CSV table of C-alpha atoms and ligand atoms in Angstrom, one decimal:
chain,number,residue,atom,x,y,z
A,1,UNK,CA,35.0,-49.1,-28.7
A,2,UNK,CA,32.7,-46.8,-31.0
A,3,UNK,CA,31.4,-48.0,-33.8
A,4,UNK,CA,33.4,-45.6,-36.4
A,5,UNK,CA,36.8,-47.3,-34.4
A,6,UNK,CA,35.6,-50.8,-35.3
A,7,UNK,CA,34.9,-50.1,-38.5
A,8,UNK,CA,38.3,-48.3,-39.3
A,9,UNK,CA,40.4,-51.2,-37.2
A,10,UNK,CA,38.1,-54.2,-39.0
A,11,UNK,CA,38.4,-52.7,-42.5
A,12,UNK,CA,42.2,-52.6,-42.1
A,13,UNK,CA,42.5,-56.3,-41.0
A,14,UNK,CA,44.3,-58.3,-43.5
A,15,UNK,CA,44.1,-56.2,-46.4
A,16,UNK,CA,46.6,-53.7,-47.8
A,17,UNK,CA,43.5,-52.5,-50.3
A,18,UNK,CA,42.2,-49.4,-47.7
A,19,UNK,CA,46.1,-48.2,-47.3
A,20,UNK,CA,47.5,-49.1,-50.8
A,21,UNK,CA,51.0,-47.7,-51.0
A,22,UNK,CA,51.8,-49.0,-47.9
A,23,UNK,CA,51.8,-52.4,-45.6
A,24,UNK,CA,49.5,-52.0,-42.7
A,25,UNK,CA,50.1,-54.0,-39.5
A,26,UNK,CA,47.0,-53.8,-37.9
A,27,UNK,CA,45.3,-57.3,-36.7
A,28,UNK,CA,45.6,-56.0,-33.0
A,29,UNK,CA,46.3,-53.1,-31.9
A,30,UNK,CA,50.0,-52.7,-31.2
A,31,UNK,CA,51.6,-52.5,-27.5
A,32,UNK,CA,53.8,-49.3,-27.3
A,33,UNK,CA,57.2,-49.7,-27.1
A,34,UNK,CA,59.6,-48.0,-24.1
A,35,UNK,CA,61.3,-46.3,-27.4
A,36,UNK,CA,59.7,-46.6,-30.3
A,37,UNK,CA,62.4,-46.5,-33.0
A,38,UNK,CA,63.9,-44.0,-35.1
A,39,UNK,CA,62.6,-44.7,-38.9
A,40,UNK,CA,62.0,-41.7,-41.5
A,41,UNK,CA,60.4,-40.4,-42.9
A,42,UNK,CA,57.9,-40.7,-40.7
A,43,UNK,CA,53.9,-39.6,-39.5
A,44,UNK,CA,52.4,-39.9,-36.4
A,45,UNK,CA,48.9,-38.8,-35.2
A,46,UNK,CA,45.9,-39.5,-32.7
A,47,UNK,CA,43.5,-41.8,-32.5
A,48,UNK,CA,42.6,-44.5,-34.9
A,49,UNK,CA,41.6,-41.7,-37.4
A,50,UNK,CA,45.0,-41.3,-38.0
A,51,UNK,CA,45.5,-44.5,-39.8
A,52,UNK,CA,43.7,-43.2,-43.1
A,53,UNK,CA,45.1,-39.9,-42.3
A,54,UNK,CA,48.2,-41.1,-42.0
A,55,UNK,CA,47.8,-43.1,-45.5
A,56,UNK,CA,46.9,-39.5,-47.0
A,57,UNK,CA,50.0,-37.7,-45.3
A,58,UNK,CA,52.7,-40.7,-47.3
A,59,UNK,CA,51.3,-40.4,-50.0
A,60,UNK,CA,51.8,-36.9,-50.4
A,61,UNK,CA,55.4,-37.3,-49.7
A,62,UNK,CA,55.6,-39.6,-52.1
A,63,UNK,CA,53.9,-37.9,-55.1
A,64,UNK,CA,56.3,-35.6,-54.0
A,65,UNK,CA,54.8,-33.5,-51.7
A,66,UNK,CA,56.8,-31.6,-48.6
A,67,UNK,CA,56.2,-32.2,-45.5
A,68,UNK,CA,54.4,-29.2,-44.9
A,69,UNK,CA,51.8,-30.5,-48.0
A,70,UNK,CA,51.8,-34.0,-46.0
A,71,UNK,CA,50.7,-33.0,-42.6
A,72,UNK,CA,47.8,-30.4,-44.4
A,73,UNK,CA,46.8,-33.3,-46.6
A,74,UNK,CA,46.8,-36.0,-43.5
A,75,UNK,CA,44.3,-34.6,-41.6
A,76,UNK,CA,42.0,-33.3,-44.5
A,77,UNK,CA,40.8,-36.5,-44.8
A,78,UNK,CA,39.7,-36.2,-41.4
A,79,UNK,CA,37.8,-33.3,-41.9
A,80,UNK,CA,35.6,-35.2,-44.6
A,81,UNK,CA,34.7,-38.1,-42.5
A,82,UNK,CA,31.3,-38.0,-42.1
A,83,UNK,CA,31.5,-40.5,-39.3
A,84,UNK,CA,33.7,-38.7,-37.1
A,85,UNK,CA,31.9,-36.4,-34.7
A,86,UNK,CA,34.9,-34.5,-33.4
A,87,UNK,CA,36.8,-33.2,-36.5
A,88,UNK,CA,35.3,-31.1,-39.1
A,89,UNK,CA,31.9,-29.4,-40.2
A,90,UNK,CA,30.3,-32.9,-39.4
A,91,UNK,CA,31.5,-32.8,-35.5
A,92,UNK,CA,29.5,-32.2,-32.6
A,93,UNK,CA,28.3,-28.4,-31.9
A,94,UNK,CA,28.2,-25.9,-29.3
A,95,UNK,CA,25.3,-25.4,-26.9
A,96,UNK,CA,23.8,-23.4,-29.3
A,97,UNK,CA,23.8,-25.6,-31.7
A,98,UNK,CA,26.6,-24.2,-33.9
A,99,UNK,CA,29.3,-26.3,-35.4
A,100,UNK,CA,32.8,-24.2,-34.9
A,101,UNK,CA,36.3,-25.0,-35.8
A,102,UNK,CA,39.7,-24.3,-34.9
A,103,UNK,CA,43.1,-25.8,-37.0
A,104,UNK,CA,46.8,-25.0,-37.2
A,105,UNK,CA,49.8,-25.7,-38.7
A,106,UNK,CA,53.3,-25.2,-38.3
A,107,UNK,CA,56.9,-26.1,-39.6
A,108,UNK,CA,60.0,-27.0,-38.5
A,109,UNK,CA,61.7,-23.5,-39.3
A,110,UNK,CA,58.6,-21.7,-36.8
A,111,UNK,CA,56.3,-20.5,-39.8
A,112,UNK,CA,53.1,-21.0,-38.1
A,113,UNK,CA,49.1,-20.1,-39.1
A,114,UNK,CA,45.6,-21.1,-36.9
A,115,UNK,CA,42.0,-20.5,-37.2
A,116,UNK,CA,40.1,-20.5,-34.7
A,117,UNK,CA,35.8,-20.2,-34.1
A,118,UNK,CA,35.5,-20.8,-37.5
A,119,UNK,CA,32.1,-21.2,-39.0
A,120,UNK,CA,31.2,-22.6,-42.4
A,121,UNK,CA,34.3,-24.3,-43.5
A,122,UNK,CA,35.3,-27.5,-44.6
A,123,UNK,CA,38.6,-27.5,-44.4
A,124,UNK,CA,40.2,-25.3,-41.7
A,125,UNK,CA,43.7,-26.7,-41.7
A,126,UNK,CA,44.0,-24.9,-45.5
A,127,UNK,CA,42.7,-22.0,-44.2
A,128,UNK,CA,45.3,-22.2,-41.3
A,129,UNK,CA,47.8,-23.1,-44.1
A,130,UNK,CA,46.6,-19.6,-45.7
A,131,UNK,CA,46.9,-17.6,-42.6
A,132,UNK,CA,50.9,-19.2,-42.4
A,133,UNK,CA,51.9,-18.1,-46.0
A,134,UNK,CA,49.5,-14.8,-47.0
A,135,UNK,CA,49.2,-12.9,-44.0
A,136,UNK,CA,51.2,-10.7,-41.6
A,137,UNK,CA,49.4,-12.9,-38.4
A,138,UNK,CA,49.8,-16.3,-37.0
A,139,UNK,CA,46.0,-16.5,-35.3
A,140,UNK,CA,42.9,-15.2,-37.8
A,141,UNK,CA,39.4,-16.1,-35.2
A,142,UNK,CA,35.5,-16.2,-35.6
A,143,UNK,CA,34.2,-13.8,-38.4
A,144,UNK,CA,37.6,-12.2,-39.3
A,145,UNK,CA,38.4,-16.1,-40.1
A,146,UNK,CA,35.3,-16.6,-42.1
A,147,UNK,CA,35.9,-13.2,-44.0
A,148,UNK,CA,39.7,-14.0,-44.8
A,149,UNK,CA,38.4,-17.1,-46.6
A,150,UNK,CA,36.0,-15.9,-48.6
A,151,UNK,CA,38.9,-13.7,-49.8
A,152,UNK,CA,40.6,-16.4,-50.8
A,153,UNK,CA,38.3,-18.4,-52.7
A,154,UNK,CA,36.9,-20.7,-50.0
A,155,UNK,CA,33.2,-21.7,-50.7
A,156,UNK,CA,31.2,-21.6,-47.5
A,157,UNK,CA,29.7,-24.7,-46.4
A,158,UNK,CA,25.6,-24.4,-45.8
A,159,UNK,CA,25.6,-24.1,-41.7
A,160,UNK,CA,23.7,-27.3,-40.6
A,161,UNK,CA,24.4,-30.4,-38.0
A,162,UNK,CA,25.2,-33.3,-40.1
A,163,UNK,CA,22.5,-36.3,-39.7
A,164,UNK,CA,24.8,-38.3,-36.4
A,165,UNK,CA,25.6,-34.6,-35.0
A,166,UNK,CA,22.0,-33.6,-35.2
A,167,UNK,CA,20.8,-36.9,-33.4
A,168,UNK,CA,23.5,-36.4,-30.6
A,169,UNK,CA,22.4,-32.8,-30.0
A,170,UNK,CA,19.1,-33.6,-29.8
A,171,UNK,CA,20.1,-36.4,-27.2
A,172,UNK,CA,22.0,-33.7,-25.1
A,173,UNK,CA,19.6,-31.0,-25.1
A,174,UNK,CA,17.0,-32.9,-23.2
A,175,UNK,CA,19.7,-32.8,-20.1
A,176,UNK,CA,21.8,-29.5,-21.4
A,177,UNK,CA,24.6,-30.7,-19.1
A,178,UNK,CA,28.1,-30.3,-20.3
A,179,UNK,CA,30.1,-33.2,-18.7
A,180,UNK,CA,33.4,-33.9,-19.8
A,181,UNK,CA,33.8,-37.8,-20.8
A,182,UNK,CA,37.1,-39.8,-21.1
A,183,UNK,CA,37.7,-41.1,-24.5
A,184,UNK,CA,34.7,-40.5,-26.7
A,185,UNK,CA,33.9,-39.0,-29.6
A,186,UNK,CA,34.1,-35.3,-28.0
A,187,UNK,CA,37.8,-36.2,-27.8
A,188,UNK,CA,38.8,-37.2,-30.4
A,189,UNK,CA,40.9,-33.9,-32.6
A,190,UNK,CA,43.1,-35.3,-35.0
A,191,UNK,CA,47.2,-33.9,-34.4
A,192,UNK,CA,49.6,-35.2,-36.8
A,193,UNK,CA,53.4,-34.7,-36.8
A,194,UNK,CA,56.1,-35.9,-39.1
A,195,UNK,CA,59.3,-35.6,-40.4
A,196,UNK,CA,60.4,-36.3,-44.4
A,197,UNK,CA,63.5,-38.1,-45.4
A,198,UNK,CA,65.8,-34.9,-45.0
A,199,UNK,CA,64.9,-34.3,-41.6
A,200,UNK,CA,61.9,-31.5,-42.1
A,201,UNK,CA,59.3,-31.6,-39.4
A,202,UNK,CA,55.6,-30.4,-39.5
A,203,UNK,CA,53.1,-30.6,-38.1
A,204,UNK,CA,49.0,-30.1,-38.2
A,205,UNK,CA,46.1,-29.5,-35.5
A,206,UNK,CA,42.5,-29.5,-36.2
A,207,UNK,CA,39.6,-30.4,-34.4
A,208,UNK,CA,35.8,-29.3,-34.1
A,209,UNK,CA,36.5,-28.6,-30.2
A,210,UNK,CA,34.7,-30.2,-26.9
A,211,UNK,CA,31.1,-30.9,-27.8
A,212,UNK,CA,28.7,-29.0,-26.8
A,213,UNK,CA,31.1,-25.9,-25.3
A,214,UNK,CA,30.1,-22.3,-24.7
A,215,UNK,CA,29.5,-20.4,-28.3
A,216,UNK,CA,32.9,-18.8,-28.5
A,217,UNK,CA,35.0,-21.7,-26.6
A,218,UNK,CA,38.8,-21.9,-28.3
A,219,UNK,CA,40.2,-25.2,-27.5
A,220,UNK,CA,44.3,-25.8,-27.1
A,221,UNK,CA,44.2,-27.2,-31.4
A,222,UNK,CA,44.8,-23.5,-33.0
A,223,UNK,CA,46.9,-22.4,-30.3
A,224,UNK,CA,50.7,-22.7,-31.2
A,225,UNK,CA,53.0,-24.7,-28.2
A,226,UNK,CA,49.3,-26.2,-26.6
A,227,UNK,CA,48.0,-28.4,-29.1
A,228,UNK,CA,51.3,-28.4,-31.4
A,229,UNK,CA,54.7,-27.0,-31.4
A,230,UNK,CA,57.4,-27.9,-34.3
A,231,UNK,CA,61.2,-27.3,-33.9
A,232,UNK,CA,63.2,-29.0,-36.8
A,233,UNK,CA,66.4,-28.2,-34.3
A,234,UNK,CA,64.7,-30.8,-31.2
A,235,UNK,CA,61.3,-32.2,-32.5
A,236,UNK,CA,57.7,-31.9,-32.9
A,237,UNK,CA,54.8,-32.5,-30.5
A,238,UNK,CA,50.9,-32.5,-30.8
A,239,UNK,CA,48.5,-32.9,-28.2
A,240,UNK,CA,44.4,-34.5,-27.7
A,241,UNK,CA,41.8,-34.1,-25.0
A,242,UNK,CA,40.5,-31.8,-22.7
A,243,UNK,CA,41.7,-28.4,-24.2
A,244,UNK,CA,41.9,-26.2,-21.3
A,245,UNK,CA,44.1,-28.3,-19.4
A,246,UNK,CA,46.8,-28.5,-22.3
A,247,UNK,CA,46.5,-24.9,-22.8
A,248,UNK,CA,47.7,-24.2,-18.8
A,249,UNK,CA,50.5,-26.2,-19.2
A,250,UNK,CA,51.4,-24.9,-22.9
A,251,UNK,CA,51.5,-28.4,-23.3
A,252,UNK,CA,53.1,-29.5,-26.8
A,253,UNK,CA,55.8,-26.3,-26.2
A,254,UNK,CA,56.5,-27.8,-22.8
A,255,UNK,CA,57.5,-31.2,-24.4
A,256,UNK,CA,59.6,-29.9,-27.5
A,257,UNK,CA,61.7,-27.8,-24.6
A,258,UNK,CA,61.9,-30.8,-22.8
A,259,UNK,CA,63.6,-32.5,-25.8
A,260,UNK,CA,65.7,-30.1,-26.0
A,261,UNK,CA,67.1,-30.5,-22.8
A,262,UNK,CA,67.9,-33.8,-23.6
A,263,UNK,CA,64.6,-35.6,-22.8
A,264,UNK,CA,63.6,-38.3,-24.8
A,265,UNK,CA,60.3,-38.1,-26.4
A,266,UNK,CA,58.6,-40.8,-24.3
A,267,UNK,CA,60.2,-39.4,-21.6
A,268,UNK,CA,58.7,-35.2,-22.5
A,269,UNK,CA,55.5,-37.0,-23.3
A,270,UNK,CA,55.0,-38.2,-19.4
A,271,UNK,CA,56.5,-34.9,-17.5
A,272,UNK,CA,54.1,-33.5,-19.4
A,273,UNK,CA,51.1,-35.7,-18.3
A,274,UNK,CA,52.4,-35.5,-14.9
A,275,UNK,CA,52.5,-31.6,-14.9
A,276,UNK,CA,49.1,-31.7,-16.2
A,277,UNK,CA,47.4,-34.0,-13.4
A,278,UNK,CA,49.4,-32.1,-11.5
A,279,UNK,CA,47.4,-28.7,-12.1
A,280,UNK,CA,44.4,-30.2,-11.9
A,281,UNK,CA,42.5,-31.7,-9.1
A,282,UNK,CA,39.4,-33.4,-10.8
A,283,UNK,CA,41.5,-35.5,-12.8
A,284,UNK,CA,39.3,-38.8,-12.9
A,285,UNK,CA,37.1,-36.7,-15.4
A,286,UNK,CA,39.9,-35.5,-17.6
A,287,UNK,CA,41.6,-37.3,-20.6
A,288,UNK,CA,44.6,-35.7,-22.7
A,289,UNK,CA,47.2,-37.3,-24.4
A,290,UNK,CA,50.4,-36.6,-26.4
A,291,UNK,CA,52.3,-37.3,-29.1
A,292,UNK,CA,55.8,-36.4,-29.7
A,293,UNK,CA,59.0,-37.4,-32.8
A,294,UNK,CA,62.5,-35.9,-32.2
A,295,UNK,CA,64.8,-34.9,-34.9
A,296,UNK,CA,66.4,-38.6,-34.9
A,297,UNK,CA,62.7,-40.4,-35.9
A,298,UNK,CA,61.9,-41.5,-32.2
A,299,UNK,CA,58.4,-41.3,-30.7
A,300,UNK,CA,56.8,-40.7,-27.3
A,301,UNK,CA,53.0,-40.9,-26.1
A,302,UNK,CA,51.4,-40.8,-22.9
A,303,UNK,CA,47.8,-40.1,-22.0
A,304,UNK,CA,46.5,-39.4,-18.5
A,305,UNK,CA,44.1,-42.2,-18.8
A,306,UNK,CA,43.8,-45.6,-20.7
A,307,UNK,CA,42.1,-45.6,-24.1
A,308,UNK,CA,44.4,-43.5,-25.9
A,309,UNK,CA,45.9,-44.6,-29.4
A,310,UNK,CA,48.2,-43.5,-32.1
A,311,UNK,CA,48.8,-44.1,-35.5
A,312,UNK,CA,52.1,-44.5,-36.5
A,313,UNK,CA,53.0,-45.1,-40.3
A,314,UNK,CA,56.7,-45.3,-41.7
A,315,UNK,CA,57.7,-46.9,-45.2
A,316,UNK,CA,57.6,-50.3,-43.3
A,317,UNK,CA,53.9,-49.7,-42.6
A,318,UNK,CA,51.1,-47.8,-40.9
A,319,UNK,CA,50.1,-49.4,-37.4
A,320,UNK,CA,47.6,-48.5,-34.5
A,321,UNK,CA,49.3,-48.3,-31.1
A,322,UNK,CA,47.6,-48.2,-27.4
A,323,UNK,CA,49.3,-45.4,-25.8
A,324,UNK,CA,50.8,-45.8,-22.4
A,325,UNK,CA,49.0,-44.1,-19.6
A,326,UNK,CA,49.7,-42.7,-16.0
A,327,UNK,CA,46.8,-44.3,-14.3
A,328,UNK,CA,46.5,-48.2,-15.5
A,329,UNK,CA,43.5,-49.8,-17.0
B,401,SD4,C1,39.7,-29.2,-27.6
B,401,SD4,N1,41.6,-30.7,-27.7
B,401,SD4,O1,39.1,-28.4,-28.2
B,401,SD4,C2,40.4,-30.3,-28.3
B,401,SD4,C3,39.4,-31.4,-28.3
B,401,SD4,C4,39.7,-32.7,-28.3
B,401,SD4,O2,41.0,-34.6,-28.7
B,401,SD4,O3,39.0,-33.4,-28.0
B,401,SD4,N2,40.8,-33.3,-28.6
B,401,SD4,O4,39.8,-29.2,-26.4
């Protein structure tokens, strides 16, 4: 277990002080349920980042925030942890050495926005957000990206490796070999999905991409139906790991449809994991998981390997949960 997890599980234990507003189960991680239960409203995202995230998503709602506000504000306090190496301006760079983004965001009702290869931003799920409700596009990349935020009023960040990034690229370059590896840092994107009291879903991507990726690399996070898909008619699904396999299956659109033909979430969450191995034949080296909430509150997640967790927070508290896997620790 990384340090950063540690830290975030060991903080958590036995106090309610980190995640005031509501109880926090979280002395061991939780064992996932065949059907986790159907309790809104309700937030779910990846990895144990999620459990602040999480904390930031209710309390939006309840300061009266919509959904939409409670998924964007979730996973901004992602983007400003300076200890996470996978999500934000402080995440792990390219080969060249350049630290590039890519966010989106979508409702229930399909309004949708993503950046992509974005440079100098802190907060890439707003400008996502922006892209959604002031222009004509869903998808804004690269420079066109950068340019659109200045527009509107976003500072730009000074372009350098934060302090951990810089040490871990410094470690890589002496080898220069991209290798993916299960359940580290370099997978670690933050998706969040949830659904308020009145049955309004949402949902939110964002990620600093696969460490160490070719300059121009667009992973499955700002890519509408791979990394999320929301449908307030079925459900909502969000996806982590290696991007490219996600994107070949469409991967969260795959699972909503599957809902919708009367799948279960748990159930859409594993057809999906089994199409994925089933595209791709070095799959000892490949981790990706899922998350997905229908319209009734209930949750699914399944990863391809072991080591996958969710956070999962409801008015009766905010928990960690090991995610079932195909192939068994
Ligand atoms: C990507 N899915 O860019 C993202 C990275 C990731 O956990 O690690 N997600 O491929």
């Amino acid at each position: 277990m990384s340090q950063r997890r540690k830290f975030i599980k060991q903080s958590l234990i036995g106090t309610a002080l980190f995640i005031p507003s509501i109880s926090t189960a979280c002395a061991a991680d939780e064992k996932q349920k065949s059907s986790e239960s159907g309790e809104i409203p309700l937030i779910l995202s990846t990895w144990n980042h999620g459990l602040p995230a999480n904390q930031a998503a209710m309390d939006s709602l309840t300061a009266g925030g919509t959904i939409l506000d409670a998924v964007e504000a979730g996973v901004r306090d992602t983007e400003l942890d300076m200890d996470n190496l996978s999500v934000g301006l402080q995440g792990l760079p390219d080969r060249e050495g350049i630290t590039t983004l890519d966010a989106s965001i979508m409702t229930g009702d399909g309004n949708c926005g993503s950046v992509a290869f974005v440079r100098q931003i802190k907060h890439p799920i707003s400008l996502a957000r922006r892209v959604m409700e002031k222009t004509p596009h869903v998808m804004l990349a690269g420079e066109g990206a950068r340019q659109f935020a200045i527009a509107e009023g976003f500072s730009l960040e000074k372009e350098e490796l934060s302090p951990k990034a810089a040490i871990e690229y410094e470690k890589w370059k002496k080898t220069s070999q991209y290798k993916p590896i299960i359940n580290i840092e370099n997978h670690d994107t933050i998706g969040m999905i949830g659904i308020d009291a009145n049955g309004n879903m949402a949902g939110s991507c964002t990620t600093s991409g696969l460490a160490y990726k070719m300059h121009g690399r667009v992973g499955d996070s700002p890519i509408i139906g791979a990394g999320l898909y929301v449908d307030n008619e079925v459900g909502a699904a969000t996806a982590t790991g290696l991007g490219e396999t996600i994107i070949k299956i469409c991967g969260s659109f795959l699972i909503v449809e599957l809902m919708r033909q009367g799948r279960t979430p748990q159930e859409a969450c594993e057809e999906a994991v089994r199409r994925l191995i089933s595209k791709n034949k070095n799959i000892n080296d490949i981790q990706a998981g899922f998350l997905a909430i229908n319209k009734e509150g209930v949750t699914g997640a399944f990863a391809v390997h072991p080591g996958f967790n969710f956070a999962k927070a409801t008015q009766s508290g905010n928990v960690l949960i090991d995610s079932n896997s195909h192939f068994k620790p």
